[in-house]
Amino acid sequence: MTTVLTKSFPQEKPTVKADPGKKRVLIVGGGFAGIAAARALKRADVEITLIDRRNHHIFQPLLYQVATAVLSPAEIAAPIRQLEAKQNNLSVLLAEVKGVNLGARTIEITSPGVGSQKLEYDFLVIATGMRPSYFGHDEFARFAPGLKSLNDAETIRTKILSAFELAESTDDPKERARQMTFVLVGGGPTGVELAASIAQLVSVTLRNNFRRIDPAKSRVLLLDGGARILPTFAESLSGKAAKRLTKLGVEVSTGVKVEKVDEQGVIAAGVRIPSATVLWTAGVSASPVVKMLGTQTDRAGRAFVGAFMDIPDAPNVFVAGDAATMTQDGHPVPGVAQAAIQQGRFVGRVIANRVRGRKDGRPFRYRNKGNMAVVGKNFAILEAGHLRTSGFVTWLIWAALHVLTLPQLQNRFRVQTQWFWSYLSGQRSSRLISEGPRSSAS
């Protein structure tokens, strides 16, 4: 656990004062938890400002499909600003938080074209989510991108598709093999879903697309340092997922720790694996904003919160979603979308009660509606209480639930249409390689 001192502010920065007639709620982060908190305050007599450094909300469970060209970025994202049209007490601000002063009840932000300013608050909600963690080896990030944003997804898509173009153009058999070897580090849900999608990309979508190479001969390796993949699922489901991956052609290796990642590939358990595309799906850490609160954090940088999602010595400062850590019945609340949504709604209701002078009510309790992971076409696993299922019917349930929970009606229609076409044809909608900047001579 670490404790970080609160950042202090220079006095010259302008302060945007809150309306004295209304309590001001600042929500930092436009992910599942932040948006859920804002919506829960729709009927409260407060002034809400939702702050995010991006102008869009990402439906992260389908981010891997953007990375593997199944969907385009716009199909799983929605502009945060559209919330203003539906909620009169909400304003959206495109900005990045640079500091928090709990004593003065202000935060420092910087906005494009405006610069730095301070905002006052009566209630503060930190819902900034997570970012990839390389376990002290940040130098790996240059060669092994994580998957947390649309930029990450597009970077990975470009790396994957470019690898085949380079394999097609080279005459060196070793370099061709290196280009057609894909290594994923981390066997959690993201790693499993990404590996399965790449395996089907090379065996179905890219079939007969090249003259000199056969994409189906690509190697897809999934490495994990633990005893098994999908450790948050029951062992029986983990085993079924591993068998499915093997059937798709993915080489699953557990108990293997990656020691080095460079431009030539990885070194794992002392063995060099040449690869031009290494993807990091192993670990996550909290946003740096959490450290600015000066509260205790776990090893991943997540803030320890109380029964009402607030932090010690700052009862009107809340942390929700992946940025928070708490235990329930002796187990940590998982960092999944449904937990973030439940926490965001809970925080919104607590703030609304406090504004009205009511009691907080019951402490937060996570209601697990089940965990799912998809392992390629026609196969998914589901664990909900004592219920454990896998197979085609579970995959249909997974598809239906994900379509229904997309942020906008247009997202649901477009994803459903694209999935139907991909299911029938095996083709993918967004096989685009992003162009780099042109030189002055080109």
Coordinates of C-alpha atoms in Angstrom, one line a residue:
M1 CA 0.0 0.0 0.0
T2 CA 1.2 3.5 -0.7
T3 CA 0.2 6.9 0.4
V4 CA 0.7 9.9 -1.8
L5 CA 0.6 13.5 -0.7
T6 CA -2.0 15.8 -2.1
K7 CA -0.8 18.1 -4.8
S8 CA -0.8 21.8 -3.9
F9 CA -1.8 24.6 -6.3
P10 CA -0.2 27.9 -7.2
Q11 CA -2.5 30.7 -6.1
E12 CA -2.6 32.5 -9.5
K13 CA -4.7 29.9 -11.3
P14 CA -8.3 31.1 -11.8
T15 CA -11.0 29.3 -9.8
V16 CA -14.4 28.6 -11.3
K17 CA -16.8 28.9 -8.4
A18 CA -19.9 26.8 -8.0
D19 CA -23.4 28.3 -8.0
P20 CA -24.0 29.2 -4.3
G21 CA -27.6 28.0 -4.6
K22 CA -26.8 24.5 -5.6
K23 CA -24.3 21.8 -4.6
R24 CA -21.7 21.2 -7.2
V25 CA -20.8 17.6 -8.1
L26 CA -17.6 17.0 -10.1
I27 CA -17.4 13.5 -11.8
V28 CA -14.0 12.7 -13.2
G29 CA -14.2 9.9 -15.8
G30 CA -16.8 9.2 -18.5
G31 CA -16.7 5.4 -18.2
F32 CA -19.3 3.0 -16.9
A33 CA -19.1 4.2 -13.3
G34 CA -19.0 8.0 -14.1
I35 CA -21.9 7.9 -16.4
A36 CA -23.9 5.7 -14.1
A37 CA -23.3 8.2 -11.2
A38 CA -24.3 11.2 -13.4
R39 CA -27.6 9.5 -14.5
A40 CA -28.4 8.6 -10.9
L41 CA -28.3 12.3 -10.1
K42 CA -30.7 13.3 -12.9
R43 CA -33.5 14.4 -10.6
A44 CA -31.2 15.8 -7.8
D45 CA -31.0 19.6 -7.2
V46 CA -27.3 19.7 -8.0
E47 CA -25.0 21.1 -10.6
I48 CA -23.0 18.3 -12.2
T49 CA -19.8 18.6 -14.3
L50 CA -18.6 15.4 -16.0
I51 CA -14.9 15.7 -16.9
D52 CA -13.0 13.4 -19.2
R53 CA -9.9 13.8 -21.4
R54 CA -11.8 12.0 -24.2
N55 CA -15.0 13.1 -25.8
H56 CA -16.4 9.6 -26.0
H57 CA -17.5 6.7 -23.8
I58 CA -16.1 3.3 -24.9
F59 CA -18.0 0.0 -24.5
Q60 CA -14.8 -1.8 -23.4
P61 CA -16.1 -5.4 -23.5
L62 CA -16.0 -5.2 -27.3
L63 CA -12.8 -3.2 -27.7
Y64 CA -11.0 -6.4 -28.7
Q65 CA -13.2 -6.6 -31.8
V66 CA -12.0 -3.2 -32.9
A67 CA -8.4 -4.4 -32.4
T68 CA -9.1 -7.5 -34.6
A69 CA -11.1 -5.6 -37.4
V70 CA -14.5 -7.1 -36.6
L71 CA -16.0 -3.7 -35.7
S72 CA -15.0 -0.1 -36.4
P73 CA -14.3 2.3 -33.5
A74 CA -17.6 4.3 -33.9
E75 CA -19.6 1.1 -33.5
I76 CA -18.6 0.7 -29.8
A77 CA -18.3 4.3 -28.8
A78 CA -20.6 7.2 -28.1
P79 CA -20.0 10.9 -27.5
I80 CA -20.3 11.8 -23.8
R81 CA -21.6 15.2 -24.7
Q82 CA -24.9 13.7 -25.8
L83 CA -25.8 13.3 -22.1
E84 CA -26.3 17.1 -21.9
A85 CA -29.3 16.8 -24.3
K86 CA -31.0 14.4 -21.9
Q87 CA -30.0 15.8 -18.5
N88 CA -30.5 19.5 -17.7
N89 CA -28.3 19.5 -14.6
L90 CA -25.3 18.1 -16.4
S91 CA -22.4 19.7 -18.2
V92 CA -19.6 17.9 -20.0
L93 CA -16.1 19.3 -19.9
L94 CA -13.2 18.0 -22.1
A95 CA -10.3 18.3 -19.8
E96 CA -7.6 16.5 -17.9
V97 CA -7.2 16.5 -14.1
K98 CA -3.7 17.6 -13.0
G99 CA -4.3 17.9 -9.2
V100 CA -6.7 17.5 -6.3
N101 CA -6.8 19.7 -3.2
L102 CA -9.0 18.0 -0.6
G103 CA -8.6 20.8 1.9
A104 CA -9.7 23.5 -0.4
R105 CA -12.2 21.3 -2.2
T106 CA -10.9 22.1 -5.6
I107 CA -9.4 20.2 -8.5
E108 CA -7.0 21.6 -11.1
I109 CA -7.7 20.8 -14.7
T110 CA -6.2 21.7 -18.0
S111 CA -8.4 22.1 -21.1
P112 CA -7.3 22.4 -24.8
G113 CA -7.0 26.0 -25.8
V114 CA -7.9 27.2 -22.3
G115 CA -5.1 26.1 -20.1
S116 CA -5.2 25.5 -16.4
Q117 CA -8.0 26.4 -14.0
K118 CA -9.4 25.3 -10.7
L119 CA -12.9 24.0 -10.1
E120 CA -14.7 24.0 -6.7
Y121 CA -16.8 21.1 -5.6
D122 CA -19.1 20.0 -2.9
F123 CA -19.0 16.3 -3.9
L124 CA -16.2 14.7 -5.9
V125 CA -16.5 11.4 -7.7
I126 CA -13.3 9.8 -9.1
A127 CA -14.2 7.1 -11.8
T128 CA -11.1 7.2 -14.0
G129 CA -10.7 3.5 -14.7
M130 CA -7.5 1.6 -15.3
R131 CA -4.5 1.5 -17.7
P132 CA -2.1 -1.3 -18.6
S133 CA 0.5 -2.3 -16.0
Y134 CA 3.8 -3.8 -17.0
F135 CA 4.7 -4.8 -13.4
G136 CA 7.7 -2.4 -13.2
H137 CA 8.8 -2.9 -16.8
D138 CA 7.4 0.1 -18.5
E139 CA 10.0 -0.3 -21.3
F140 CA 7.8 -3.2 -22.5
A141 CA 5.1 -0.7 -23.5
R142 CA 7.0 0.4 -26.6
F143 CA 6.9 -3.1 -28.1
A144 CA 3.7 -4.6 -26.5
P145 CA 0.7 -2.2 -26.5
G146 CA -2.2 -2.8 -24.1
L147 CA -5.8 -2.5 -24.9
K148 CA -7.7 0.2 -22.9
S149 CA -8.7 2.8 -25.5
L150 CA -9.7 3.2 -29.1
N151 CA -6.2 4.4 -30.0
D152 CA -4.8 1.2 -28.4
A153 CA -7.3 -0.9 -30.5
E154 CA -6.4 0.9 -33.7
T155 CA -2.7 0.5 -33.0
I156 CA -3.1 -3.2 -32.4
R157 CA -5.2 -3.6 -35.6
T158 CA -2.5 -1.9 -37.6
K159 CA 0.2 -4.1 -36.1
I160 CA -1.7 -7.3 -36.9
L161 CA -2.7 -6.4 -40.5
S162 CA 0.7 -4.8 -41.2
A163 CA 2.4 -8.1 -40.1
F164 CA 0.8 -10.0 -43.0
E165 CA 1.7 -7.3 -45.5
L166 CA 5.3 -7.5 -44.4
A167 CA 5.3 -11.3 -44.4
E168 CA 4.0 -11.2 -48.0
S169 CA 6.7 -8.8 -49.2
T170 CA 9.8 -10.4 -47.5
D171 CA 11.9 -13.2 -49.0
D172 CA 13.5 -14.1 -45.7
P173 CA 11.7 -17.2 -44.3
K174 CA 12.8 -16.4 -40.7
E175 CA 11.5 -12.9 -40.9
R176 CA 8.3 -14.2 -42.5
A177 CA 7.8 -16.6 -39.6
R178 CA 8.4 -13.8 -37.1
Q179 CA 5.8 -11.5 -38.8
M180 CA 3.3 -14.3 -38.7
T181 CA 3.8 -15.1 -35.0
F182 CA 1.5 -13.3 -32.5
V183 CA 2.2 -13.4 -28.8
L184 CA -0.3 -12.4 -26.2
V185 CA 0.9 -11.9 -22.6
G186 CA -1.9 -12.5 -20.1
G187 CA -4.7 -15.1 -20.0
G188 CA -7.5 -13.1 -18.5
P189 CA -10.8 -12.5 -20.5
T190 CA -9.2 -9.8 -22.7
G191 CA -6.3 -12.1 -23.7
V192 CA -8.5 -15.1 -24.3
E193 CA -11.0 -13.2 -26.4
L194 CA -8.3 -11.4 -28.4
A195 CA -6.4 -14.6 -29.0
A196 CA -9.5 -16.4 -30.3
S197 CA -10.4 -13.5 -32.5
I198 CA -6.9 -13.4 -34.1
A199 CA -7.0 -17.2 -34.6
Q200 CA -10.3 -16.9 -36.6
L201 CA -9.0 -13.9 -38.5
V202 CA -6.0 -15.8 -39.8
S203 CA -7.9 -19.0 -40.6
V204 CA -11.1 -17.6 -42.0
T205 CA -11.1 -13.9 -42.9
L206 CA -7.7 -13.7 -44.5
R207 CA -7.9 -17.0 -46.3
N208 CA -7.0 -16.7 -50.0
N209 CA -6.1 -13.0 -49.6
F210 CA -2.4 -13.4 -50.2
R211 CA -0.4 -15.1 -53.0
R212 CA 2.9 -15.8 -51.3
I213 CA 1.8 -16.6 -47.7
D214 CA -0.9 -18.7 -46.1
P215 CA -2.2 -16.8 -43.0
A216 CA -3.6 -20.0 -41.6
K217 CA 0.0 -21.1 -40.9
S218 CA 0.4 -18.2 -38.4
R219 CA 1.2 -19.0 -34.8
V220 CA -0.9 -17.4 -32.1
L221 CA 0.5 -17.9 -28.6
L222 CA -1.2 -17.1 -25.3
L223 CA 1.2 -16.9 -22.3
D224 CA 0.2 -16.6 -18.7
G225 CA 2.3 -16.8 -15.5
G226 CA -0.5 -18.4 -13.5
A227 CA -1.6 -22.1 -13.2
R228 CA -4.4 -21.6 -15.7
I229 CA -6.1 -19.1 -17.9
L230 CA -9.3 -17.2 -16.8
P231 CA -8.4 -17.6 -13.1
T232 CA -11.6 -15.6 -12.0
F233 CA -13.8 -18.4 -13.5
A234 CA -14.4 -21.9 -12.2
E235 CA -11.6 -24.3 -13.1
S236 CA -14.0 -26.4 -15.2
L237 CA -14.9 -23.4 -17.4
S238 CA -11.2 -22.4 -17.6
G239 CA -10.4 -25.8 -18.9
K240 CA -13.2 -25.7 -21.5
A241 CA -11.9 -22.3 -22.7
A242 CA -8.4 -23.7 -23.0
K243 CA -9.6 -26.6 -25.0
R244 CA -11.6 -24.3 -27.3
L245 CA -8.5 -22.1 -27.9
T246 CA -6.4 -25.1 -28.7
K247 CA -9.1 -26.3 -31.2
L248 CA -8.9 -22.8 -32.9
G249 CA -5.1 -23.2 -33.2
V250 CA -4.0 -21.0 -30.3
E251 CA -1.0 -22.3 -28.3
V252 CA -1.8 -21.9 -24.6
S253 CA 1.1 -21.9 -22.2
T254 CA 0.6 -21.4 -18.4
G255 CA 3.1 -21.0 -15.7
V256 CA 5.3 -19.0 -18.1
K257 CA 6.6 -15.6 -17.1
V258 CA 7.7 -13.1 -19.7
E259 CA 11.2 -11.8 -18.8
K260 CA 11.8 -9.4 -21.7
V261 CA 9.9 -7.8 -24.6
D262 CA 11.8 -6.1 -27.4
E263 CA 11.6 -5.3 -31.1
Q264 CA 12.4 -9.0 -32.0
G265 CA 9.8 -10.6 -29.7
V266 CA 9.8 -11.9 -26.2
I267 CA 11.9 -14.0 -23.9
A268 CA 9.7 -16.2 -21.7
A269 CA 11.0 -18.8 -19.3
G270 CA 14.4 -18.3 -20.8
V271 CA 13.2 -19.1 -24.3
R272 CA 13.3 -16.5 -27.1
I273 CA 10.1 -16.3 -29.2
P274 CA 10.6 -14.3 -32.3
S275 CA 7.5 -12.2 -33.0
A276 CA 6.7 -8.9 -34.7
T277 CA 3.4 -8.5 -32.8
V278 CA 3.4 -8.8 -29.0
L279 CA 0.2 -7.7 -27.2
W280 CA 0.0 -7.0 -23.5
T281 CA -3.2 -8.2 -21.7
A282 CA -1.5 -9.2 -18.4
G283 CA -2.1 -6.5 -15.8
V284 CA -3.7 -3.1 -15.0
S285 CA -3.1 -0.2 -12.7
A286 CA -5.3 2.7 -11.6
S287 CA -5.2 6.1 -13.2
P288 CA -2.7 8.6 -11.7
V289 CA -5.6 10.7 -10.6
V290 CA -6.2 8.3 -7.7
K291 CA -2.8 9.1 -6.2
M292 CA -3.7 12.8 -6.1
L293 CA -6.2 12.0 -3.4
G294 CA -3.5 11.1 -0.9
T295 CA -5.4 8.1 0.3
Q296 CA -4.2 4.5 0.8
T297 CA -4.0 2.4 -2.4
D298 CA -3.4 -1.3 -3.2
R299 CA -0.5 -2.5 -5.3
A300 CA -2.4 -1.7 -8.5
G301 CA -2.9 1.9 -7.3
R302 CA -6.7 1.5 -6.6
A303 CA -8.1 3.5 -3.7
F304 CA -9.3 1.7 -0.6
V305 CA -12.9 2.9 -0.1
G306 CA -15.4 2.6 2.8
A307 CA -18.8 1.0 2.8
F308 CA -20.3 4.0 1.0
M309 CA -17.6 4.2 -1.6
D310 CA -16.0 7.2 0.0
I311 CA -12.4 7.6 1.3
P312 CA -11.3 8.2 4.9
D313 CA -11.2 11.8 6.2
A314 CA -13.0 13.0 3.0
P315 CA -16.7 11.8 3.3
N316 CA -17.9 13.7 0.2
V317 CA -15.1 12.3 -2.0
F318 CA -16.0 9.0 -3.7
V319 CA -14.1 6.5 -5.8
A320 CA -16.0 4.1 -8.0
G321 CA -15.4 1.5 -10.7
D322 CA -12.0 0.1 -11.5
A323 CA -10.2 2.9 -9.6
A324 CA -11.6 1.6 -6.3
T325 CA -10.9 -1.6 -4.3
M326 CA -13.1 -3.1 -1.7
T327 CA -13.8 -6.6 -0.3
Q328 CA -17.1 -8.3 0.1
D329 CA -17.6 -11.7 1.9
G330 CA -13.8 -12.0 2.0
H331 CA -13.4 -11.6 -1.8
P332 CA -12.5 -8.4 -3.8
V333 CA -15.3 -6.9 -5.8
P334 CA -14.3 -7.7 -9.5
G335 CA -13.2 -4.9 -11.9
V336 CA -15.9 -5.6 -14.4
A337 CA -18.5 -3.3 -16.1
Q338 CA -21.5 -4.5 -14.1
A339 CA -19.6 -3.7 -10.8
A340 CA -18.6 -0.2 -12.1
I341 CA -22.2 0.5 -13.1
Q342 CA -23.6 -0.6 -9.7
Q343 CA -21.0 1.4 -7.8
G344 CA -21.7 4.5 -10.0
R345 CA -25.4 4.3 -9.4
F346 CA -24.9 3.8 -5.6
V347 CA -22.6 6.8 -5.4
G348 CA -25.2 8.9 -7.2
R349 CA -27.9 7.9 -4.9
V350 CA -25.8 8.6 -1.8
I351 CA -25.0 12.1 -3.0
A352 CA -28.7 12.7 -3.8
N353 CA -29.6 11.6 -0.3
R354 CA -27.0 13.8 1.3
V355 CA -28.2 16.8 -0.7
R356 CA -31.8 16.2 0.5
G357 CA -30.6 15.8 4.1
R358 CA -31.5 12.1 4.2
K359 CA -29.5 9.2 5.6
D360 CA -27.1 7.3 3.3
G361 CA -29.1 4.1 3.6
R362 CA -27.5 0.7 3.4
P363 CA -23.8 0.2 2.5
F364 CA -22.8 -0.8 -1.0
R365 CA -23.2 -4.4 -1.9
Y366 CA -22.2 -5.9 -5.2
R367 CA -24.8 -8.1 -6.9
N368 CA -23.0 -10.5 -9.2
K369 CA -25.2 -11.1 -12.2
G370 CA -22.6 -13.5 -13.7
N371 CA -19.4 -13.3 -15.6
M372 CA -19.0 -14.2 -19.3
A373 CA -16.2 -14.6 -21.8
V374 CA -16.4 -15.4 -25.5
V375 CA -13.9 -17.8 -27.1
G376 CA -14.4 -17.2 -30.8
K377 CA -17.4 -17.9 -32.9
N378 CA -20.2 -20.0 -31.4
F379 CA -18.6 -20.6 -28.0
A380 CA -18.8 -18.6 -24.7
I381 CA -18.6 -19.4 -21.0
L382 CA -20.9 -18.2 -18.3
E383 CA -20.6 -18.4 -14.5
A384 CA -23.5 -17.0 -12.4
G385 CA -23.6 -18.4 -8.8
H386 CA -23.7 -22.1 -9.1
L387 CA -24.7 -22.0 -12.7
R388 CA -21.8 -22.8 -15.1
T389 CA -22.5 -23.2 -18.8
S390 CA -20.6 -23.1 -22.1
G391 CA -21.2 -23.6 -25.8
F392 CA -23.3 -22.2 -28.6
V393 CA -26.4 -21.3 -26.5
T394 CA -24.2 -19.4 -24.0
W395 CA -22.6 -17.6 -27.0
L396 CA -26.1 -16.5 -28.2
I397 CA -26.8 -15.2 -24.7
W398 CA -23.5 -13.3 -24.7
A399 CA -24.2 -11.8 -28.1
A400 CA -27.7 -10.7 -27.1
L401 CA -26.6 -9.1 -23.8
H402 CA -23.8 -7.2 -25.4
V403 CA -26.0 -5.8 -28.1
L404 CA -28.6 -4.7 -25.6
T405 CA -26.0 -2.9 -23.4
L406 CA -24.3 -0.9 -26.1
P407 CA -24.6 2.9 -25.4
Q408 CA -26.8 4.0 -28.3
L409 CA -29.6 2.6 -30.5
Q410 CA -27.4 3.2 -33.6
N411 CA -24.5 1.2 -32.0
R412 CA -26.9 -1.7 -31.4
F413 CA -28.2 -1.7 -34.9
R414 CA -24.8 -1.4 -36.6
V415 CA -23.1 -4.0 -34.4
Q416 CA -26.0 -6.4 -34.9
T417 CA -25.9 -5.9 -38.6
Q418 CA -22.1 -6.3 -38.8
W419 CA -22.1 -9.4 -36.6
F420 CA -24.8 -11.0 -38.8
W421 CA -22.7 -10.3 -42.0
S422 CA -19.5 -11.5 -40.4
Y423 CA -21.2 -14.7 -39.1
L424 CA -22.4 -15.6 -42.6
S425 CA -19.4 -14.4 -44.7
G426 CA -16.5 -14.6 -42.3
Q427 CA -15.5 -11.1 -43.4
R428 CA -14.7 -8.2 -41.1
S429 CA -15.8 -4.6 -41.5
S430 CA -12.7 -2.6 -40.6
R431 CA -9.5 -4.1 -42.1
L432 CA -7.8 -0.8 -42.3
I433 CA -4.1 0.0 -41.7
S434 CA -3.7 3.5 -40.2
E435 CA -1.4 5.6 -42.3
G436 CA 1.6 7.2 -40.7
P437 CA 2.6 10.8 -41.4
R438 CA 3.8 11.4 -44.9
S439 CA 7.3 12.7 -45.6
S440 CA 7.7 15.9 -47.4
A441 CA 9.0 14.1 -50.5
S442 CA 5.9 11.7 -50.9

